[in-house]
Coordinates of N, CA, C and O in Angstrom, one line a residue:
M1 N 64.1 111.5 134.1 CA 63.2 111.2 134.5 C 62.1 112.7 134.8 O 61.1 112.7 134.5
R2 N 63.1 113.7 135.1 CA 62.3 114.8 135.3 C 61.5 115.5 134.3 O 60.5 116.3 134.3
N3 N 62.4 115.3 132.6 CA 61.6 115.5 131.9 C 60.6 114.9 131.3 O 59.5 115.5 130.7
A4 N 60.5 113.8 131.6 CA 59.2 112.9 131.5 C 58.0 113.5 132.1 O 57.0 113.4 131.5
L5 N 58.2 113.9 133.6 CA 57.3 114.3 134.2 C 56.6 115.7 134.0 O 55.6 116.0 134.2
T6 N 57.8 116.4 133.1 CA 56.9 117.6 132.6 C 56.2 117.9 131.2 O 55.9 118.9 130.7
K7 N 56.4 116.7 130.6 CA 55.9 116.6 129.2 C 54.3 116.9 129.1 O 53.6 116.5 130.0
P8 N 53.6 117.6 128.3 CA 52.3 117.8 128.2 C 51.4 117.0 128.4 O 50.4 117.1 129.4
V9 N 51.5 115.7 127.9 CA 50.7 114.6 128.2 C 50.6 114.1 129.6 O 49.6 113.6 129.9
I10 N 51.7 114.1 130.3 CA 51.8 113.8 131.6 C 51.0 114.9 132.4 O 50.2 114.5 133.3
Q11 N 51.4 116.2 132.2 CA 50.8 117.3 133.0 C 49.2 117.0 132.9 O 48.4 117.1 133.9
Q12 N 48.6 116.9 131.7 CA 47.3 116.4 131.2 C 47.0 115.5 132.2 O 45.7 115.5 132.6
F13 N 47.6 114.2 132.0 CA 47.0 113.2 133.0 C 46.8 113.5 134.1 O 46.1 113.0 135.0
Y14 N 47.8 114.3 134.7 CA 47.7 114.9 136.4 C 46.2 115.4 136.3 O 45.8 115.1 137.4
K15 N 46.1 116.3 135.5 CA 44.9 117.0 135.8 C 43.5 116.1 135.6 O 42.7 116.2 136.4
F16 N 43.7 115.0 134.6 CA 42.6 114.2 134.4 C 42.5 113.0 135.7 O 41.3 112.7 136.1
A17 N 43.6 113.0 136.3 CA 43.6 112.3 137.7 C 42.9 113.0 138.8 O 41.9 112.3 139.5
V18 N 43.3 114.2 138.9 CA 42.4 114.9 140.1 C 41.0 115.0 139.7 O 40.1 114.9 140.8
V19 N 40.7 115.4 138.8 CA 39.2 115.6 138.2 C 38.8 113.9 138.5 O 37.5 113.9 138.9
G20 N 39.3 112.8 138.0 CA 38.8 111.5 138.4 C 38.8 111.4 139.5 O 37.7 110.6 139.9
I21 N 39.4 111.8 140.6 CA 39.1 111.4 142.1 C 38.2 112.2 142.5 O 37.5 111.3 143.2
L22 N 38.0 113.2 142.0 CA 36.7 114.1 142.5 C 35.6 113.4 142.1 O 34.6 113.1 142.8
S23 N 35.4 112.9 141.0 CA 34.5 112.4 140.4 C 33.9 110.7 141.0 O 33.0 110.8 141.1
F24 N 35.3 110.3 141.1 CA 35.2 108.9 141.8 C 34.4 109.1 143.2 O 33.8 108.3 143.7
A25 N 34.8 110.2 144.1 CA 34.5 110.5 145.3 C 32.8 110.5 145.1 O 32.3 110.0 146.2
V26 N 32.4 111.1 144.3 CA 31.0 111.3 144.0 C 30.3 110.1 143.9 O 29.3 109.5 144.2
D27 N 30.9 109.2 142.8 CA 30.4 108.1 142.4 C 30.4 107.2 143.4 O 29.5 106.3 143.6
W28 N 31.7 106.8 144.3 CA 31.6 106.1 145.2 C 30.5 106.1 146.4 O 29.8 105.3 146.9
A29 N 30.2 107.5 146.7 CA 29.4 107.9 147.8 C 27.9 107.7 147.6 O 27.4 107.0 148.3
L30 N 27.8 107.8 146.3 CA 26.2 107.6 145.6 C 26.4 106.0 145.6 O 25.1 105.4 146.1
L31 N 26.9 105.4 145.0 CA 27.0 103.9 145.0 C 26.8 103.4 146.1 O 25.6 102.4 146.5
I32 N 27.5 103.8 147.2 CA 27.2 103.1 148.5 C 25.9 103.6 149.3 O 25.4 102.7 149.7
A33 N 25.8 104.9 149.1 CA 24.3 105.5 149.8 C 23.0 104.7 149.1 O 22.4 103.9 150.0
L34 N 23.2 104.5 147.7 CA 22.2 103.6 147.1 C 22.0 102.4 147.4 O 20.7 101.8 147.7
T35 N 23.1 101.8 147.5 CA 23.0 100.4 147.6 C 22.7 100.1 149.3 O 21.9 99.2 149.5
E36 N 23.5 100.6 150.1 CA 23.5 100.4 151.4 C 22.2 100.7 152.0 O 21.8 100.4 153.0
L37 N 21.8 102.2 152.0 CA 21.1 103.3 152.5 C 19.4 103.0 151.9 O 18.4 102.9 152.7
F38 N 19.3 102.6 151.0 CA 18.3 102.7 150.0 C 18.1 101.2 149.0 O 16.9 100.9 148.8
H39 N 18.8 100.2 149.6 CA 18.8 98.7 149.0 C 18.4 98.7 147.4 O 17.6 98.0 147.1
V40 N 19.2 99.8 146.9 CA 18.9 99.7 145.2 C 19.7 98.5 145.0 O 21.1 98.5 145.7
D41 N 19.6 97.7 143.8 CA 20.6 96.6 143.3 C 22.0 97.3 142.9 O 21.7 98.3 142.6
Y42 N 22.6 96.7 143.3 CA 24.4 97.1 143.1 C 24.4 97.7 141.5 O 25.4 98.3 141.3
L43 N 23.8 97.1 140.4 CA 23.9 97.4 139.2 C 23.5 98.4 138.9 O 23.9 99.4 138.1
V44 N 22.3 98.6 139.5 CA 21.1 99.9 139.2 C 22.1 100.9 140.0 O 22.3 102.0 139.2
S45 N 22.3 100.8 141.1 CA 23.4 101.9 141.8 C 24.9 102.2 141.0 O 24.7 103.4 140.9
T46 N 25.1 101.3 140.4 CA 26.6 101.6 139.7 C 26.2 102.3 138.6 O 27.0 103.3 138.1
S47 N 25.1 102.0 137.7 CA 24.7 102.7 136.5 C 24.3 104.3 136.8 O 24.9 105.2 136.5
I48 N 23.7 104.4 138.1 CA 23.1 105.9 138.5 C 24.3 106.6 138.9 O 24.5 108.0 138.4
S49 N 24.9 106.1 139.9 CA 26.2 106.6 140.4 C 27.3 106.9 139.5 O 27.6 108.1 139.1
F50 N 27.5 106.2 138.3 CA 28.4 106.4 137.3 C 27.9 107.5 136.3 O 28.5 108.3 136.1
I51 N 26.5 107.9 136.1 CA 25.9 108.7 135.4 C 26.3 110.2 135.8 O 26.6 111.0 135.5
V52 N 26.0 110.2 137.3 CA 26.2 111.4 137.8 C 27.7 111.9 138.1 O 27.9 113.1 137.6
S53 N 28.5 111.1 138.1 CA 29.9 111.3 138.4 C 30.2 111.7 137.1 O 31.2 112.6 137.0
V54 N 29.8 110.9 135.8 CA 30.4 111.4 134.5 C 29.9 113.0 133.9 O 30.6 113.8 133.6
A55 N 28.9 113.2 134.4 CA 28.3 114.6 134.6 C 29.2 115.5 135.3 O 29.6 116.6 134.3
L56 N 29.4 115.4 136.5 CA 30.5 116.2 136.9 C 31.8 116.1 136.4 O 32.5 116.9 136.1
N57 N 32.4 115.2 136.0 CA 33.7 114.7 135.0 C 33.7 115.6 133.8 O 34.7 116.1 133.7
Y58 N 32.5 115.6 133.5 CA 32.2 116.5 132.1 C 32.4 118.0 132.3 O 33.5 118.3 131.6
A59 N 31.9 118.5 133.3 CA 32.2 119.8 133.5 C 33.5 120.0 133.7 O 34.1 121.2 133.6
L60 N 33.8 119.3 134.7 CA 35.5 119.6 135.2 C 36.5 119.3 134.1 O 37.6 120.0 134.0
S61 N 36.3 118.2 133.4 CA 37.3 118.1 132.1 C 37.1 119.1 131.4 O 38.4 119.6 130.5
L62 N 36.0 120.1 130.8 CA 36.2 120.9 129.9 C 36.9 122.2 130.2 O 37.5 122.6 129.7
K63 N 36.8 122.3 131.9 CA 37.3 123.8 132.4 C 38.7 123.5 132.6 O 39.3 124.1 132.6
F64 N 39.1 122.2 133.2 CA 40.7 122.2 133.5 C 41.4 121.1 132.8 O 42.8 121.1 133.1
V65 N 41.0 120.2 131.9 CA 41.6 119.1 131.3 C 42.0 119.1 130.0 O 43.1 119.4 129.2
F66 N 40.9 119.0 129.3 CA 40.7 118.8 127.6 C 40.4 120.3 127.3 O 39.4 120.5 127.1
P67 N 41.6 121.2 126.4 CA 40.9 122.2 125.7 C 40.0 121.9 124.8 O 40.2 120.9 124.0
H68 N 39.4 123.0 124.5 CA 38.1 122.8 123.5 C 38.5 122.7 122.1 O 39.7 123.7 121.8
R69 N 38.3 122.0 121.2 CA 38.8 121.8 119.8 C 38.0 122.9 119.1 O 36.7 123.1 119.1
D70 N 38.5 124.0 118.4 CA 37.9 124.9 117.8 C 37.4 124.5 116.4 O 36.5 125.0 115.8
D71 N 37.7 123.1 115.9 CA 37.0 122.7 114.7 C 35.9 121.9 115.0 O 35.4 121.3 114.4
M72 N 35.4 122.0 116.2 CA 34.3 121.0 116.6 C 33.0 121.9 117.7 O 33.7 122.5 118.4
S73 N 31.9 122.0 117.4 CA 30.6 122.7 118.1 C 30.9 121.9 119.4 O 31.2 120.9 119.6
R74 N 30.2 122.5 120.5 CA 29.9 122.1 121.8 C 29.0 120.8 121.5 O 28.8 120.0 122.5
K75 N 27.9 121.1 120.6 CA 27.0 119.9 120.4 C 27.6 118.6 120.3 O 27.5 117.5 120.7
R76 N 28.7 118.8 119.2 CA 29.4 117.7 118.6 C 30.3 117.0 119.9 O 30.2 115.7 119.9
E77 N 30.9 117.9 120.5 CA 31.9 117.6 121.8 C 31.1 116.6 122.8 O 31.3 115.6 123.1
F78 N 29.8 117.2 123.0 CA 29.3 116.5 124.2 C 28.5 115.2 123.6 O 28.6 114.1 124.2
T79 N 28.2 115.1 122.2 CA 27.7 113.7 121.9 C 29.0 112.7 121.8 O 28.6 111.9 122.1
I80 N 30.1 113.0 121.2 CA 31.1 112.4 121.7 C 31.5 112.1 122.7 O 31.5 110.8 123.2
F81 N 31.5 112.7 123.9 CA 31.7 112.7 125.0 C 30.5 111.6 126.0 O 30.9 110.5 126.5
A82 N 29.3 111.7 125.4 CA 28.4 111.0 125.9 C 28.3 109.6 125.3 O 28.1 108.7 125.9
I83 N 28.7 109.4 123.9 CA 29.1 108.0 123.5 C 29.9 107.6 124.3 O 30.3 106.2 124.6
L84 N 31.2 108.0 124.6 CA 32.5 107.3 125.0 C 31.9 107.2 126.4 O 32.3 106.1 127.0
S85 N 31.4 108.1 127.2 CA 30.6 107.5 128.7 C 29.8 106.5 128.7 O 29.6 105.8 129.5
A86 N 28.9 106.1 127.4 CA 28.1 105.2 127.4 C 28.8 103.8 127.2 O 28.6 103.0 127.9
I87 N 29.9 103.8 126.7 CA 30.8 102.9 126.3 C 31.5 102.4 127.8 O 31.9 101.5 128.1
G88 N 32.0 103.6 128.5 CA 32.3 103.4 129.7 C 31.6 102.8 130.7 O 32.2 101.7 131.3
L89 N 30.4 103.2 130.8 CA 29.4 102.8 131.5 C 29.2 101.0 131.3 O 29.0 100.4 132.2
G90 N 29.1 100.8 129.9 CA 28.9 99.7 129.6 C 30.2 98.6 130.1 O 29.6 97.4 130.6
L91 N 31.2 99.1 129.9 CA 32.5 98.4 130.5 C 32.4 98.2 132.1 O 32.7 97.1 132.6
T92 N 31.8 99.3 132.7 CA 32.0 99.3 134.0 C 30.7 98.3 134.6 O 31.1 97.3 135.5
D93 N 29.6 98.4 133.9 CA 28.6 97.1 134.5 C 29.1 96.0 134.2 O 28.8 95.1 134.9
V94 N 30.1 95.5 133.0 CA 30.1 94.2 132.5 C 31.1 93.7 133.7 O 31.3 92.7 134.4
L95 N 32.2 94.8 134.0 CA 33.1 94.4 134.9 C 32.6 94.2 136.4 O 32.7 93.0 137.1
M96 N 31.5 94.9 136.8 CA 30.8 94.8 137.9 C 30.0 93.6 138.0 O 30.0 92.8 139.4
F97 N 29.2 93.1 136.9 CA 28.7 91.8 137.1 C 29.7 90.9 137.0 O 29.2 89.6 138.1
V98 N 30.6 90.6 136.1 CA 31.6 89.5 136.5 C 32.4 89.5 137.8 O 32.4 88.5 138.4
G99 N 32.6 90.5 138.2 CA 33.7 90.6 139.5 C 32.5 90.1 141.0 O 32.7 89.4 141.4
V100 N 30.9 90.8 140.8 CA 30.3 90.4 141.9 C 29.6 89.2 141.6 O 29.6 88.2 142.6
T101 N 28.8 89.1 140.7 CA 28.2 87.8 140.3 C 28.8 86.7 139.9 O 28.7 85.5 140.7
V102 N 29.8 86.8 139.2 CA 30.8 85.5 138.8 C 31.6 85.1 139.5 O 32.0 84.3 140.2
L103 N 32.5 86.4 140.1 CA 33.6 86.0 140.8 C 33.5 86.2 142.2 O 34.3 85.9 143.4
N104 N 32.3 86.5 142.9 CA 31.8 86.7 144.2 C 32.4 87.6 144.9 O 33.3 87.2 146.0
I105 N 33.1 88.7 144.4 CA 34.0 89.6 145.0 C 33.3 90.7 145.2 O 32.2 91.2 144.6
A106 N 33.3 91.3 146.4 CA 32.4 92.4 147.1 C 32.4 93.5 146.1 O 33.1 94.0 145.3
Y107 N 31.2 94.0 146.0 CA 30.8 95.3 145.2 C 31.7 96.5 145.1 O 31.9 97.1 144.5
Q108 N 32.1 96.5 146.6 CA 33.1 97.8 146.6 C 34.5 97.7 146.1 O 34.9 98.5 145.3
L109 N 34.9 96.6 146.5 CA 36.1 96.3 145.6 C 36.2 96.2 144.2 O 37.3 96.7 143.4
T110 N 35.1 95.7 143.8 CA 34.9 95.7 142.1 C 34.8 96.7 141.4 O 35.3 96.9 140.5
K111 N 34.2 97.7 142.4 CA 34.0 99.1 141.8 C 35.4 100.0 141.7 O 35.8 100.4 140.7
V112 N 36.2 99.7 142.5 CA 37.7 100.0 142.7 C 38.2 99.6 141.2 O 39.0 100.2 140.5
L113 N 38.3 98.3 141.3 CA 38.9 97.8 139.9 C 38.3 98.1 138.6 O 39.1 98.4 138.0
A114 N 37.1 98.2 138.9 CA 36.5 98.8 137.1 C 36.6 99.9 137.1 O 37.0 100.3 136.0
T115 N 36.8 100.8 137.9 CA 37.2 102.2 137.9 C 38.5 102.3 137.4 O 39.1 103.2 136.5
F116 N 39.4 101.9 137.9 CA 40.8 101.6 137.5 C 40.8 101.4 136.0 O 41.6 102.2 135.0
C117 N 40.4 100.3 135.5 CA 40.3 99.8 134.1 C 39.8 100.9 133.3 O 40.1 101.2 132.2
V118 N 38.5 101.5 133.8 CA 37.6 102.2 132.6 C 38.4 103.6 133.0 O 38.2 104.6 131.8
T119 N 39.6 104.1 133.6 CA 39.9 105.3 133.9 C 40.8 105.2 132.5 O 41.0 106.5 131.9
W120 N 41.7 104.3 132.2 CA 42.6 104.2 131.2 C 41.6 104.5 129.7 O 42.1 105.2 129.0
Y121 N 40.7 103.9 129.6 CA 39.8 103.7 128.4 C 39.4 105.4 128.4 O 39.7 105.8 127.3
N122 N 39.0 106.0 129.4 CA 38.5 107.3 129.2 C 39.5 108.4 128.8 O 39.1 109.1 128.1
F123 N 40.6 108.2 129.6 CA 41.6 109.2 129.3 C 42.2 109.0 127.9 O 42.2 110.1 127.1
F124 N 42.6 107.8 127.3 CA 42.9 107.9 125.9 C 41.7 108.2 124.9 O 42.2 108.6 124.0
T125 N 40.7 107.8 125.1 CA 39.4 108.0 123.8 C 39.3 109.5 124.2 O 39.1 109.9 123.0
R126 N 39.2 110.0 125.2 CA 38.8 111.4 125.3 C 39.9 112.4 124.9 O 39.7 113.2 124.0
K127 N 41.1 112.0 125.2 CA 42.3 112.7 124.5 C 42.1 112.6 122.9 O 42.5 113.5 122.2
K128 N 42.1 111.2 122.4 CA 42.0 111.2 120.9 C 41.0 111.8 120.3 O 41.1 112.5 119.2
F129 N 39.7 111.8 121.2 CA 38.5 112.4 120.2 C 38.4 113.9 120.6 O 37.4 114.6 120.0
L130 N 38.5 114.4 121.7 CA 37.9 115.5 122.3 C 39.2 116.7 122.7 O 38.5 117.7 122.6
S131 N 40.2 116.1 122.6 CA 41.2 117.2 123.1 C 42.0 118.0 121.9 O 42.1 117.4 120.6
A132 N 42.1 119.6 121.9 CA 42.6 120.1 120.7 C 44.2 119.9 120.8 O 44.9 120.0 120.0
T133 N 44.8 119.2 122.1 CA 46.0 119.1 122.1 C 46.5 117.7 121.7 O 45.7 116.7 122.1
E134 N 47.5 117.2 121.4 CA 47.8 115.9 121.0 C 49.2 115.6 121.8 O 49.8 115.9 122.7

């Protein structure tokens, strides 16, 4: 078991998780503030908070999680990151709509569940398309 926990991919996922927790804290706080304090529709709040947290996540991921690929320009790297993030936003919005509007689950709980699902998509797609390590 100890060997499994020291594998590079597991170490990389730990770093990804820490960055994700920080990004989620920003995402969550902004979602709640926009929805509760400013009475913005939960789907609009979800999109805005997601985009802000993705910008933070991008900066932290480049610095701490995914080594830059020498065979890829920063412009191409950002473009791929933005496309993957847009897909993640789409998944989040669909999950939020289904959870809140269709299943009548509180938007706060739905956001946690959606984030959990989209986190896995984010890690594996970013690792595949953006990481210099395998």
